[in-house]
Coordinates of C-alpha atoms in Angstrom, one line a residue:
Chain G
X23 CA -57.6 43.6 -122.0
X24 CA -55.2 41.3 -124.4
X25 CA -53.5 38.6 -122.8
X26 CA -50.4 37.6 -123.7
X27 CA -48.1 34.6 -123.0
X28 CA -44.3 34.7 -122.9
X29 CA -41.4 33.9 -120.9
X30 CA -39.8 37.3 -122.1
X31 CA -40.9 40.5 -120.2
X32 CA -40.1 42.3 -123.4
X33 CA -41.7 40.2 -125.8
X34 CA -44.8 40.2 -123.3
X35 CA -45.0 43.8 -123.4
X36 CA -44.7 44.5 -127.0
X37 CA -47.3 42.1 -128.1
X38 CA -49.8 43.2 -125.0
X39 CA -48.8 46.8 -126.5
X40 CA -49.3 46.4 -130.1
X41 CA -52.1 43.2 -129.8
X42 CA -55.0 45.9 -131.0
X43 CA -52.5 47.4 -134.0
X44 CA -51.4 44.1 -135.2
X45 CA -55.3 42.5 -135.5
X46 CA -56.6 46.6 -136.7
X47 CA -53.8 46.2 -139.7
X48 CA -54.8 42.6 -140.6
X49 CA -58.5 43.3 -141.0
X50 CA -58.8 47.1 -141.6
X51 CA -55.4 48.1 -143.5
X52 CA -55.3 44.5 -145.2
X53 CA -58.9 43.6 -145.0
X54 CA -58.4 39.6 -143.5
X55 CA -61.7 37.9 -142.8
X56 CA -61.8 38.3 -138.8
X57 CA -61.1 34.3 -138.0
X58 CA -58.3 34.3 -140.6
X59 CA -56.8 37.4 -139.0
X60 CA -57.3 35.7 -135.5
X61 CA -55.4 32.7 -136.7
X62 CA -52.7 35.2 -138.4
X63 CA -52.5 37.6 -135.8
X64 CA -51.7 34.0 -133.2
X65 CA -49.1 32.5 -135.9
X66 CA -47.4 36.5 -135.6
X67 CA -47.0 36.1 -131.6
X68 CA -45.4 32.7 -131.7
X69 CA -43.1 33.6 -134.7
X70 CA -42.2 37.0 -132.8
X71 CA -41.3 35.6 -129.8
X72 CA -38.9 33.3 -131.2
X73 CA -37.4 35.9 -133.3
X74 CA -36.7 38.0 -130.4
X75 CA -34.4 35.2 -129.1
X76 CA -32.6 35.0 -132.9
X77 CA -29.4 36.6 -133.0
X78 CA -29.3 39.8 -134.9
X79 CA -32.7 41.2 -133.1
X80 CA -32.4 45.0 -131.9
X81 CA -31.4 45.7 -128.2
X82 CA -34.3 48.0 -128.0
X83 CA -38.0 47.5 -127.4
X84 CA -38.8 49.9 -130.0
X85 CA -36.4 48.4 -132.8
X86 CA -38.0 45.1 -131.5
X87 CA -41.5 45.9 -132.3
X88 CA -41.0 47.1 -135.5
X89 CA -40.1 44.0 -136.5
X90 CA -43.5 42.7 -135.3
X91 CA -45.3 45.5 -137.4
X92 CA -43.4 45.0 -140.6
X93 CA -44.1 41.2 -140.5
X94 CA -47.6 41.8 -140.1
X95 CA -47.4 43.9 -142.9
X96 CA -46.3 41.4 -145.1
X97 CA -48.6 39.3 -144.4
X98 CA -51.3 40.8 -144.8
X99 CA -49.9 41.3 -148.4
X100 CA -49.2 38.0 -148.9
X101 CA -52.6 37.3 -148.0
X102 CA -53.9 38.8 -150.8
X103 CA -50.7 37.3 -153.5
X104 CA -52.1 33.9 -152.7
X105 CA -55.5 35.0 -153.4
X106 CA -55.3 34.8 -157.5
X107 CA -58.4 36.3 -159.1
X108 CA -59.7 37.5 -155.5
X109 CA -59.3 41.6 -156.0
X110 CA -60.0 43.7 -152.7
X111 CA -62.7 46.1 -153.6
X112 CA -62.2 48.1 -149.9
X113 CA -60.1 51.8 -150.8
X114 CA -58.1 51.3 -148.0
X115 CA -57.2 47.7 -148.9
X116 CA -56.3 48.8 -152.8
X117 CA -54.2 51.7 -150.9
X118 CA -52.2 49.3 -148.6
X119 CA -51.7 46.9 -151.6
X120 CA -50.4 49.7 -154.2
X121 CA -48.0 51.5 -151.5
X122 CA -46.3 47.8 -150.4
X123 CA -45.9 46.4 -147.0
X124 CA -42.8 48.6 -145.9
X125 CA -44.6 51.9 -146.6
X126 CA -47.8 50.8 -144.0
X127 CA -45.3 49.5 -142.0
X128 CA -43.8 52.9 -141.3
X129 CA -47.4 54.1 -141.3
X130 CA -48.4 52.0 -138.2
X131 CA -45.2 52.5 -136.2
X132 CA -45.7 56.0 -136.2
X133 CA -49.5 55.2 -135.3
X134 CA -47.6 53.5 -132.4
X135 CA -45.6 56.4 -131.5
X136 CA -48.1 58.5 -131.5
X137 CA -50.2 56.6 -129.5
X138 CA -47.4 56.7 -126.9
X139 CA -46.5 59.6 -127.0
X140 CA -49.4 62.0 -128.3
X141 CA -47.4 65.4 -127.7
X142 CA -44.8 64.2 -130.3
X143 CA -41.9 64.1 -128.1
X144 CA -39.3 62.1 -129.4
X145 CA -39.2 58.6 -127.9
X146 CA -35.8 57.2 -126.4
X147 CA -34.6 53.9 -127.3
X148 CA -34.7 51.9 -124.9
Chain M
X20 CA -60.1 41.7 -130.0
X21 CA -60.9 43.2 -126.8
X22 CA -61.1 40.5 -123.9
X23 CA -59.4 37.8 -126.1
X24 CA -57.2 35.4 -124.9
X25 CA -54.1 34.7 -127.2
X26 CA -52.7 31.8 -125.2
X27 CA -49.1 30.9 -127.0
X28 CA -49.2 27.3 -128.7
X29 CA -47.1 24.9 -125.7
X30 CA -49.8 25.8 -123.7
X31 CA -51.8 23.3 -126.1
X32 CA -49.1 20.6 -126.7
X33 CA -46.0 22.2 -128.5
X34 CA -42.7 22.6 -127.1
X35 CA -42.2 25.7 -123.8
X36 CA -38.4 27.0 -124.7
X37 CA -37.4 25.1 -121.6
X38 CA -38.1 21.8 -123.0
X39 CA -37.3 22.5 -126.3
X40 CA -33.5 23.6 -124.8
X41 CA -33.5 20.2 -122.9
X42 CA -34.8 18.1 -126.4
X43 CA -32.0 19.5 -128.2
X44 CA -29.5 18.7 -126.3
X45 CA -30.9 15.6 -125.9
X46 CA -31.2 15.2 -130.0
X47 CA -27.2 16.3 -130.0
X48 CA -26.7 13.2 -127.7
X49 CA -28.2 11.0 -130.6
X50 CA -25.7 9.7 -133.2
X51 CA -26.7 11.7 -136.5
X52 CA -27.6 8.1 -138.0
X53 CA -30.1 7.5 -135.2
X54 CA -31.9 11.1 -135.1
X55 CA -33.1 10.2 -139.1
X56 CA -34.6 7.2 -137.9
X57 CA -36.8 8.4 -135.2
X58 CA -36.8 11.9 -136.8
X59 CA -40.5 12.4 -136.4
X60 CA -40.5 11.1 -132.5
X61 CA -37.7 13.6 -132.0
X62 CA -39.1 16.4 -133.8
X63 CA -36.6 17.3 -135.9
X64 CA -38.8 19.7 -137.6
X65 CA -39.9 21.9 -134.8
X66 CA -39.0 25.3 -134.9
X67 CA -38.5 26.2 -130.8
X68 CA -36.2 22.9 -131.3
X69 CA -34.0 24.2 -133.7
X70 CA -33.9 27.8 -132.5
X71 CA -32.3 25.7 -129.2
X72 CA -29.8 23.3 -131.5
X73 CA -28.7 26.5 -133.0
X74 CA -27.8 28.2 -129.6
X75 CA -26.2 25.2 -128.7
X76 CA -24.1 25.1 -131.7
X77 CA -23.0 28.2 -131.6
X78 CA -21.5 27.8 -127.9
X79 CA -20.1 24.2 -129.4
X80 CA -17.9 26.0 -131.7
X81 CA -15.8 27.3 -128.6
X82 CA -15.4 24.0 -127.7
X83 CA -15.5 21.4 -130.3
X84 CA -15.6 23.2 -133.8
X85 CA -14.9 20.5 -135.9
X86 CA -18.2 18.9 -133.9
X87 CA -20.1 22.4 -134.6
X88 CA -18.9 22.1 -137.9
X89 CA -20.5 18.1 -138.5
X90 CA -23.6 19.0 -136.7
X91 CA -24.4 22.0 -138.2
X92 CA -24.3 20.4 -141.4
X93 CA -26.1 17.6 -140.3
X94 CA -29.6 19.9 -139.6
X95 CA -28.7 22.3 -142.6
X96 CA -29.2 18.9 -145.4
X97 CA -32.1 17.6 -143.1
X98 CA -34.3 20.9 -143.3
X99 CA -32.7 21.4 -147.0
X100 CA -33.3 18.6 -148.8
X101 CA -36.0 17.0 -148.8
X102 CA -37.3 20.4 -148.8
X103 CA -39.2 20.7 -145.7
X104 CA -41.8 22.8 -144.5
X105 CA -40.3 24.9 -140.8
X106 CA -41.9 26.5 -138.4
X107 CA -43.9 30.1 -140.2
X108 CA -43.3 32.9 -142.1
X109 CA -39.6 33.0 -143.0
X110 CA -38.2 30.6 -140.3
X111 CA -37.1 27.8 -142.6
X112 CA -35.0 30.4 -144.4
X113 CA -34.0 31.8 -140.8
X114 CA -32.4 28.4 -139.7
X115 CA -31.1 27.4 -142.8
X116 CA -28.9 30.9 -143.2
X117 CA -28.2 30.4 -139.5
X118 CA -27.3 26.5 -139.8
X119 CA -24.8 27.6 -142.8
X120 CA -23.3 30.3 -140.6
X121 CA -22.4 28.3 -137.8
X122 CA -20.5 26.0 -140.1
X123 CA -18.9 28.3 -141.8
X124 CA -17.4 29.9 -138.5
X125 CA -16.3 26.4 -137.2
X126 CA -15.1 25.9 -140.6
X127 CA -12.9 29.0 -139.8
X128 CA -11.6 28.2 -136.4
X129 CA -10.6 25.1 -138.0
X130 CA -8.8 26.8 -140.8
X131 CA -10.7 25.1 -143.0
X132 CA -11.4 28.7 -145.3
X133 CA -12.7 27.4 -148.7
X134 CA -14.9 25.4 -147.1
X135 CA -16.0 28.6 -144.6
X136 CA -16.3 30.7 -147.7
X137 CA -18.8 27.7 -149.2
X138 CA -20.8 28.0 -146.5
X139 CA -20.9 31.5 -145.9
X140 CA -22.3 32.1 -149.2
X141 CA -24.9 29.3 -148.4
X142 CA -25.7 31.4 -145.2
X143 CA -26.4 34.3 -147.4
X144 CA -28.5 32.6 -150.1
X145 CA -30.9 31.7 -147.5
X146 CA -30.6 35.2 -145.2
X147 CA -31.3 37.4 -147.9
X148 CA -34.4 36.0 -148.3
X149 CA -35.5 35.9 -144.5
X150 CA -36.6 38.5 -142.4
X151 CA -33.9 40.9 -140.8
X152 CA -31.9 40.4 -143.9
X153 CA -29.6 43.4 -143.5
X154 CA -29.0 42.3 -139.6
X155 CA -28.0 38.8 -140.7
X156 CA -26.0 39.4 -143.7
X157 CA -24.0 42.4 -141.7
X158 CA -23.3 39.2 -139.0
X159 CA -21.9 37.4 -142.3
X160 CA -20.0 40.1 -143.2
X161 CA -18.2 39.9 -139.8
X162 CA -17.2 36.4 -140.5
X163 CA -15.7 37.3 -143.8
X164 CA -14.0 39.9 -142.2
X165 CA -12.5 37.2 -139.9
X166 CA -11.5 35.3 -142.2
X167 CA -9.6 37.9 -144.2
X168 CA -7.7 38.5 -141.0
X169 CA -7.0 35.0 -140.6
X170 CA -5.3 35.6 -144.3
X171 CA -3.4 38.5 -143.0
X172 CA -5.2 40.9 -145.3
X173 CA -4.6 43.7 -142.7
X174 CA -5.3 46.5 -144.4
X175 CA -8.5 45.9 -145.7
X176 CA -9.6 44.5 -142.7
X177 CA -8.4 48.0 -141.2
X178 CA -10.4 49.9 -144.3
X179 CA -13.9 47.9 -143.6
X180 CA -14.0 47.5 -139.6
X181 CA -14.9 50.7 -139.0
X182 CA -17.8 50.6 -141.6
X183 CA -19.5 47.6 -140.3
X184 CA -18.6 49.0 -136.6
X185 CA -21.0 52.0 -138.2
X186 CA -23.4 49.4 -139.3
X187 CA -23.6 47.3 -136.4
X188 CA -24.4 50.1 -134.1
X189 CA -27.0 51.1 -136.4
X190 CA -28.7 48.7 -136.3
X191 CA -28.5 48.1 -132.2
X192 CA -26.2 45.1 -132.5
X193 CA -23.7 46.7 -129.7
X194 CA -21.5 43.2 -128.8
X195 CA -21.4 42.3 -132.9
X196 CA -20.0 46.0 -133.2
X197 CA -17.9 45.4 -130.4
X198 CA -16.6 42.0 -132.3
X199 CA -15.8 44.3 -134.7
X200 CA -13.9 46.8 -133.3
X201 CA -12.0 43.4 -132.0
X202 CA -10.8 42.3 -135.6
X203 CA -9.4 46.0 -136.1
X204 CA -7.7 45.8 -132.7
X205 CA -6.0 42.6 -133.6
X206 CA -4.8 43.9 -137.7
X207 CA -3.5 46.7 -135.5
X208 CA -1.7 44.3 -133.2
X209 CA -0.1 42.7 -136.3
X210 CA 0.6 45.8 -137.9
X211 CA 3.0 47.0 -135.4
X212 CA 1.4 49.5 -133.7
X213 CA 1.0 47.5 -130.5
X214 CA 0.1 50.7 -128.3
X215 CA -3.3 51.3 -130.4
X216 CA -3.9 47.9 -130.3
X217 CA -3.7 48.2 -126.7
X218 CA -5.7 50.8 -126.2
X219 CA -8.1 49.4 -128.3
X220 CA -8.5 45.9 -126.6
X221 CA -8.6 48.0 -122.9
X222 CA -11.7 49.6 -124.5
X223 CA -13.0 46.8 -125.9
X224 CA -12.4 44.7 -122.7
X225 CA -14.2 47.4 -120.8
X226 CA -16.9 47.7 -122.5
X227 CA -17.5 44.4 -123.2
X228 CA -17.6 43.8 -119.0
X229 CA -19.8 46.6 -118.8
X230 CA -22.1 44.6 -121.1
X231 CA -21.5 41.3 -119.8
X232 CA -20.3 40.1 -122.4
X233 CA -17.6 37.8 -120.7
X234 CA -16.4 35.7 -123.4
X235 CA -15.6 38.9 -125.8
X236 CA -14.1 40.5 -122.6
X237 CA -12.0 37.2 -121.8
X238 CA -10.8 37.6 -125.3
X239 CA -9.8 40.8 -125.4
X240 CA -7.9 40.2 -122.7
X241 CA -5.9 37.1 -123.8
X242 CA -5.0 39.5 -126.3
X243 CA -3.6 41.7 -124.2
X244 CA -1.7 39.4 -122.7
X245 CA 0.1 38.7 -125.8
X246 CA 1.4 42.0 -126.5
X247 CA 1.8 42.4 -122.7
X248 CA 4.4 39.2 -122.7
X249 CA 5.4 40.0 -126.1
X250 CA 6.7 43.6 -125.1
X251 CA 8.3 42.3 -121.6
X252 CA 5.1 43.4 -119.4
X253 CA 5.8 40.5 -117.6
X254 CA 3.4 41.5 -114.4
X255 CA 0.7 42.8 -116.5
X256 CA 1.0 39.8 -119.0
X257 CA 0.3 37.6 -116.2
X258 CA -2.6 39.4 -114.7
X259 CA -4.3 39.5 -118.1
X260 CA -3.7 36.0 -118.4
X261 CA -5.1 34.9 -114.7
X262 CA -8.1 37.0 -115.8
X263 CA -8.9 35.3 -118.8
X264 CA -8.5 31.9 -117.9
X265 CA -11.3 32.2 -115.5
X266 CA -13.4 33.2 -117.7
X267 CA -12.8 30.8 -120.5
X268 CA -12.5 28.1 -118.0
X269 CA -15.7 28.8 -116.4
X270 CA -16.9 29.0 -120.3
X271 CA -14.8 26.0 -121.1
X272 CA -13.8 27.8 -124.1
X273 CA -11.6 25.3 -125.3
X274 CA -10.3 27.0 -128.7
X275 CA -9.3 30.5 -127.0
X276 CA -7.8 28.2 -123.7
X277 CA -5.9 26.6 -126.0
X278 CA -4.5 30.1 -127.3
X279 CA -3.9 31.7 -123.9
X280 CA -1.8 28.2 -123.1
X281 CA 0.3 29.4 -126.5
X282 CA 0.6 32.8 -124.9
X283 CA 2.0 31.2 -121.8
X284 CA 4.6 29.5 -124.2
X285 CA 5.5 32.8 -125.3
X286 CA 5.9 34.7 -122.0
X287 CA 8.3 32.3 -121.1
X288 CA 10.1 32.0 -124.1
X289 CA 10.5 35.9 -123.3
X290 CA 12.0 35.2 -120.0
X291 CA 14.6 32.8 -121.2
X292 CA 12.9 29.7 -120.0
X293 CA 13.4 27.5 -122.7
X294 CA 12.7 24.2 -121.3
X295 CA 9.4 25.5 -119.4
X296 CA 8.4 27.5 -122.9
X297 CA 9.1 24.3 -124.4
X298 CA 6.7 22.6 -122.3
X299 CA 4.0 25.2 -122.6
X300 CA 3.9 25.2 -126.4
X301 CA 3.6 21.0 -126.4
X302 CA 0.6 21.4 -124.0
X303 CA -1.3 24.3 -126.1
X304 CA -0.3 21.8 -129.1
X305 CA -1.9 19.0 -127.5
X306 CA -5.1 21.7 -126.5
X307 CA -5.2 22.4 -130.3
X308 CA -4.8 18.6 -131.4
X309 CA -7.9 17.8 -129.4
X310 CA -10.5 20.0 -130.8
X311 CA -8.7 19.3 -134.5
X312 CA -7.5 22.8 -134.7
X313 CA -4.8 21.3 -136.6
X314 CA -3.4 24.6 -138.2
X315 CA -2.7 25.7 -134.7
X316 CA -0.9 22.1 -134.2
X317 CA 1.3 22.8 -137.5
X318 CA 2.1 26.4 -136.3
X319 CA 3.2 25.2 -132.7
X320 CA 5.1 22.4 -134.5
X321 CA 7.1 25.5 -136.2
X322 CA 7.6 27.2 -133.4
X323 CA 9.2 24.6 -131.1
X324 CA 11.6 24.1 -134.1
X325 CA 12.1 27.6 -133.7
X326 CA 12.9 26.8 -129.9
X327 CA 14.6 23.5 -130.1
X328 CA 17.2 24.9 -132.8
X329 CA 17.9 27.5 -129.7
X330 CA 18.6 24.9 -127.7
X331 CA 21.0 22.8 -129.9
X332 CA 18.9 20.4 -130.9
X333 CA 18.4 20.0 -134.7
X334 CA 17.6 16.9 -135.4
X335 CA 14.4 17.3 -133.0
X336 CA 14.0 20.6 -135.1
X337 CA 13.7 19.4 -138.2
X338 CA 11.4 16.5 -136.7
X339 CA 8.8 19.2 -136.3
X340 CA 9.1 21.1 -139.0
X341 CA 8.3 17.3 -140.8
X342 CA 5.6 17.3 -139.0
X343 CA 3.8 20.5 -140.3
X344 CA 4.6 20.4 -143.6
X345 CA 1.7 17.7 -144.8
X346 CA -0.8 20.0 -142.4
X347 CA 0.3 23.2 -144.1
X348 CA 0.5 21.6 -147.7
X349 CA -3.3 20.1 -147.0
X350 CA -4.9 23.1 -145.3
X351 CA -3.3 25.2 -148.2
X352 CA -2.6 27.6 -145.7
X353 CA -1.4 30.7 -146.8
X354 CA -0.5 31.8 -150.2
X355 CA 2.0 34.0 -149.1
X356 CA 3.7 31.4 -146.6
X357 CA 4.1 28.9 -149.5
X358 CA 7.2 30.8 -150.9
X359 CA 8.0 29.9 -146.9
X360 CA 7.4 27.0 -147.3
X361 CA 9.4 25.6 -150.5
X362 CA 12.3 27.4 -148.8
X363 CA 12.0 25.5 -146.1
X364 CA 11.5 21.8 -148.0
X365 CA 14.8 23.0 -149.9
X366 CA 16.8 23.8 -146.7
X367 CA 15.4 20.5 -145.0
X368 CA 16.8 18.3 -148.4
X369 CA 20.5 20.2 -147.7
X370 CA 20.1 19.0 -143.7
X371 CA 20.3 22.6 -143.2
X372 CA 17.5 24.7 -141.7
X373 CA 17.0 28.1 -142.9
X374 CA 15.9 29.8 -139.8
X375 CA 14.7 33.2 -141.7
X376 CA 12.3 30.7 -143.7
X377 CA 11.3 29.1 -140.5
X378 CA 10.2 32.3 -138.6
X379 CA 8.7 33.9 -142.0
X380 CA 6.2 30.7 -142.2
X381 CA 5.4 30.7 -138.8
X382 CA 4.6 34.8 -138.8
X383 CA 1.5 33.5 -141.1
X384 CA 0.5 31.3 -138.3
X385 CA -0.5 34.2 -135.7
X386 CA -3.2 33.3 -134.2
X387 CA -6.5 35.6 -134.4
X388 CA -8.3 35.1 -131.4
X389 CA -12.0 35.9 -131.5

C-alpha cells in the first residue's frame, strides 16, 4: 500500500488513489526507466499538491485528478522530446507518442473510472 | 510501486505550507531593496513560498492595492528577468501569469486601467502557456470584464456575463461564476432596472453564504444597500449596511469599507441630512485617500460640490471640484466624462457652476464594487 503525504485530505486521497496509474503510465504507456519514473512520479505529487491550492483548480475530486493524469501525460512525452535521437522501439510507447498526451490522458481517466466503478455507472462529481 | 514510500519533499528539508505561509509574510515585511540582497537566504525562489506571497497578495488588494499593485510587481521582474528557473513542470509560468494578474486587479481598484490592461495581457502571455490554461485565462477574462464595467460599457458587459457565467460553472469554478453573475447584477443596477438588480444580488448574496464565501456575500450586500438607500428603503438599507460592515470589518476590507462609508453618505443625503451626509462623504474620502484609491477621492470631491452647492456654499463648491480636476485629467478617467469635464472648466472660468455638468461627470464615477 502507497503512502502519501499531504496536509489536504483530498489531495491525499487522489494521489493514494491514482499512485499505481500515475507510475503504470510513466513506465508502461510512456516507457520511463523505473528510477527516472520514481523520481517523475515524486516531482508529480509535490507539483499536484500545490496546484490543488492554485486558484482556478476544480471543486471536485474527480475534475481534480484529472489534472494529475494529464500532467503525467505530458510528461511522459516530454520525456521522450528531450531525448533527440533516442526513438522508443516498445508498440505501446510509439502509440502513446503518435496519439499525444491529451488522448492517453482521456485513456487513463477512464481506466480510473472504471476501476471505480466497474458496472459503468456514471460517477457523481463530487 | 507497491509498499513504496513517497514521503513529500519538507519532510527532507524544504518548506511544509505552514512555514512557507509564515516566510512570506515574513519576506513582505522586508523592504523590496533588502529581499534582493539576501534573496537566496530568503528563498525567493521557492515555489510553496510564492504560492503563499501570492495568496497573500491577493487578500492585500482589499486592503492596500496600490501595495498589491508594488509587490506584485516586485516578484513578477525577480522570477522574470533574470530568467529563473521555479519550482517544476509549468510553475514558473503559473506564478508569473498569477503575479501579473494580481497587479492588474489592484491596478483596477486603483483606476489605474491602461496600466491593468498591460498587465492583464502579461498574465495571459504566461497562462496560456501553463497548465489549466482555459481555467486561468477564463479568471482573466473576469477582470477585463471588470474593467469594462468600471468604463460603463454596460451592455456588453450584460452580452458576455452570462457566457463566462456558462464557462465558469463548467469548469467547477462556482464563486468565480458567482463573481460573475455580480458584474451583470451591478450593469443591471446602472441600467435602471434596480428590481432585477435586486433580485439578482439577493441571489447572489445567498448563495454566496451558502458557500461561504463571505467577502462576495458582504459585497453583494453593500450593493444592496445602495439601491436600498437609493430608492428610500431606509430600514432595509440599514440592515444591509450593518450586515456588511461586519463582514468587511472582520475582513478589514478596506476598499469595499471605504464604499459602504460612501453609501452611508448617500442614505443620508436621501433623508435630507445634509450636514451629517456631508460628513459621511469626507470620511469615505479620507477611507479612499488612504489606500490611494484616488479616483474614488476625485468622485467624492464632485459629490460634496454637488452637496455644498445645496447648501449655499459655492465657493466651497467650486474648491472641490478644483480639487478633482488634476485627478480626473491624470487618471484619464473616462472618455465619455471628458465632454463633462471641459464643461465644467468652462463654467468654473465664468465663476458659474453648471450643475447638469457636475452630476453628468460624477455619474461616470459610480462605484463598481467587487
Amino acid at each position: 500500500m502507497d503512502k502519501v503525504y499531504s496536509k489536504d485530505p483530498r489531495v491525499s486521497s487522489i494521489l493514494s488513489g491514482t499512485s499505481r496509474l500515475v507510475e503504470s503510465a510513466l513506465t508502461v504507456d510512456y516507457g520511463v526507466p523505473r528510477e527516472e519514473a520514481l523520481r517523475l512520479e515524486q516531482e508529480l505529487f509535490v507539483w499536484f499538491d500545490r496546484l490543488s491550492r492554485r486558484p482556478g483548480v476544480p471543486e471536485s475530486q474527480r475534475g481534480l485528478r484529472s489534472h494529475l493524469i494529464s500532467m503525467t501525460c505530458k510528461v511522459g512525452h516530454v520525456y521522450w522530446c528531450g531525448r533527440i535521437g533516442d526513438v522508443p522501439t516498445d508498440e505501446r510507447v510509439k502509440r502513446s507518442l503518435a496519439l499525444g498526451p491529451e488522448i492517453i490522458a482521456i485513456e487513463l481517466e477512464k481506466r480510473v473510472e472504471t476501476l471505480e466503478d466497474p458496472n459503468g455507472e456514471t460517477c457523481p462529481a463530487q | 510501486m507497491p509498499g513504496s514510500v513517497i514521503q513529500f519533499p519538507w519532510k527532507d528539508g524544504s518548506l511544509s505550507p505552514d512555514e512557507a505561509r509564515e516566510r512570506a509574510v515574513g519576506i513582505l515585511a522586508t523592504p523590496q531593496n533588502a529581499r534582493l540582497d539576501q534573496s537566496s537566504e530568503l528563498r525567493l525562489e521557492d515555489p510553496e513560498q510564492l504560492l503563499s506571497v501570492c495568496e497573500l497578495l491577493r487578500t492585500m488588494a482589499d486592503v492596500e492595492p496600490a501595495q498589491a499593485r508594488g509587490e506584485a510587481e516586485f516578484f513578477f521582474r525577480f522570477l522574470e528577468s533574470p530568467r529563473r528557473s521555479i519550482g517544476v513542470f509549468d510553475e514558473r509560468e503559473y506564478y508569473l501569469g498569477e503575479l501579473a494578474l494580481i497587479a492588474g486587479t489592484a491596478c483596477r481598484v486603483l483606476a489605474k486601467r491602461d496600466e491593468a490592461r498591460h498587465w492583464f495581457d502579461l498574465s495571459e502571455a504566461n497562462f496560456v502557456i501553463a497548465h489549466n490554461a482555459s481555467a486561468h485565462i477564463a479568471r482573466l477574462a473576469y477582470q477585463r470584464l471588470a474593467l469594462r464595467l468600471e468604463e460603463r460599457e454596460f451592455t456588453r458587459v450584460l452580452q458576455l456575463a452570462p457566457r463566462w457565467v456558462e464557462c465558469f460553472v463548467r469548469l467547477e469554478l462556482h464563486e468565480d461564476a458567482l463573481k460573475c453573475r455580480f458584474l451583470e447584477a451591478i450593469a443591471l443596477k446602472e441600467t435602471e432596472r434596480p428590481e432585477e438588480a435586486t433580485r439578482a444580488l439577493e441571489q447572489i448574496k445567498e448563495e454566496a453564504k451558502t458557500q461561504r464565501l463571505d467577502r462576495l456575500a458582504a459585497i453583494a450586500g453593500q450593493n444592496l444597500f445602495q439601491i436600498h438607500a437609493f430608492s428610500g428603503r431606509e430600514d432595509q438599507a440599514i440592515a444591509e449596511a450593518q450586515e456588511a460592515a461586519a463582514i468587511l470589518g472582520r475582513l478589514n476590507n478596506r476598499v469595499n469599507l471605504a464604499k459602504l462609508q460612501l453609501g452611508v453618505g448617500y442614505l443620508l443625503r436621501g433623508q435630507h441630512r445634509l450636514a451629517e451626509s456631508i460628513e459621511a462623504f469626507r470620511v469615505a474620502q479620507r477611507q479612499f485617500s488612504e489606500i490611494e484609491m484616488h479616483a474614488d477621492v476625485a468622485s467624492t470631491h464632485l459629490v460634496l460640490a454637488d452637496l455644498l452647492l445645496d447648501a449655499g456654499q459655492p465657493a466651497q463648491a467650486e474648491w472641490e471640484i478644483r480639487a478633482a480636476l488634476p485627478i480626473i485629467d491624470e487618471l484619464k478617467l473616462i472618455p465619455e466624462g471628458i465632454a463633462a469635464l471641459s464643461l465644467l472648466r468652462d463654467s468654473l472660468r465664468r465663476r458659474e457652476i453648471d450643475r447638469h455638468a457636475l452630476r453628468n461627470l460624477n455619474g461616470y464615477f459610480e462605484d463598481l464594487g467587487s
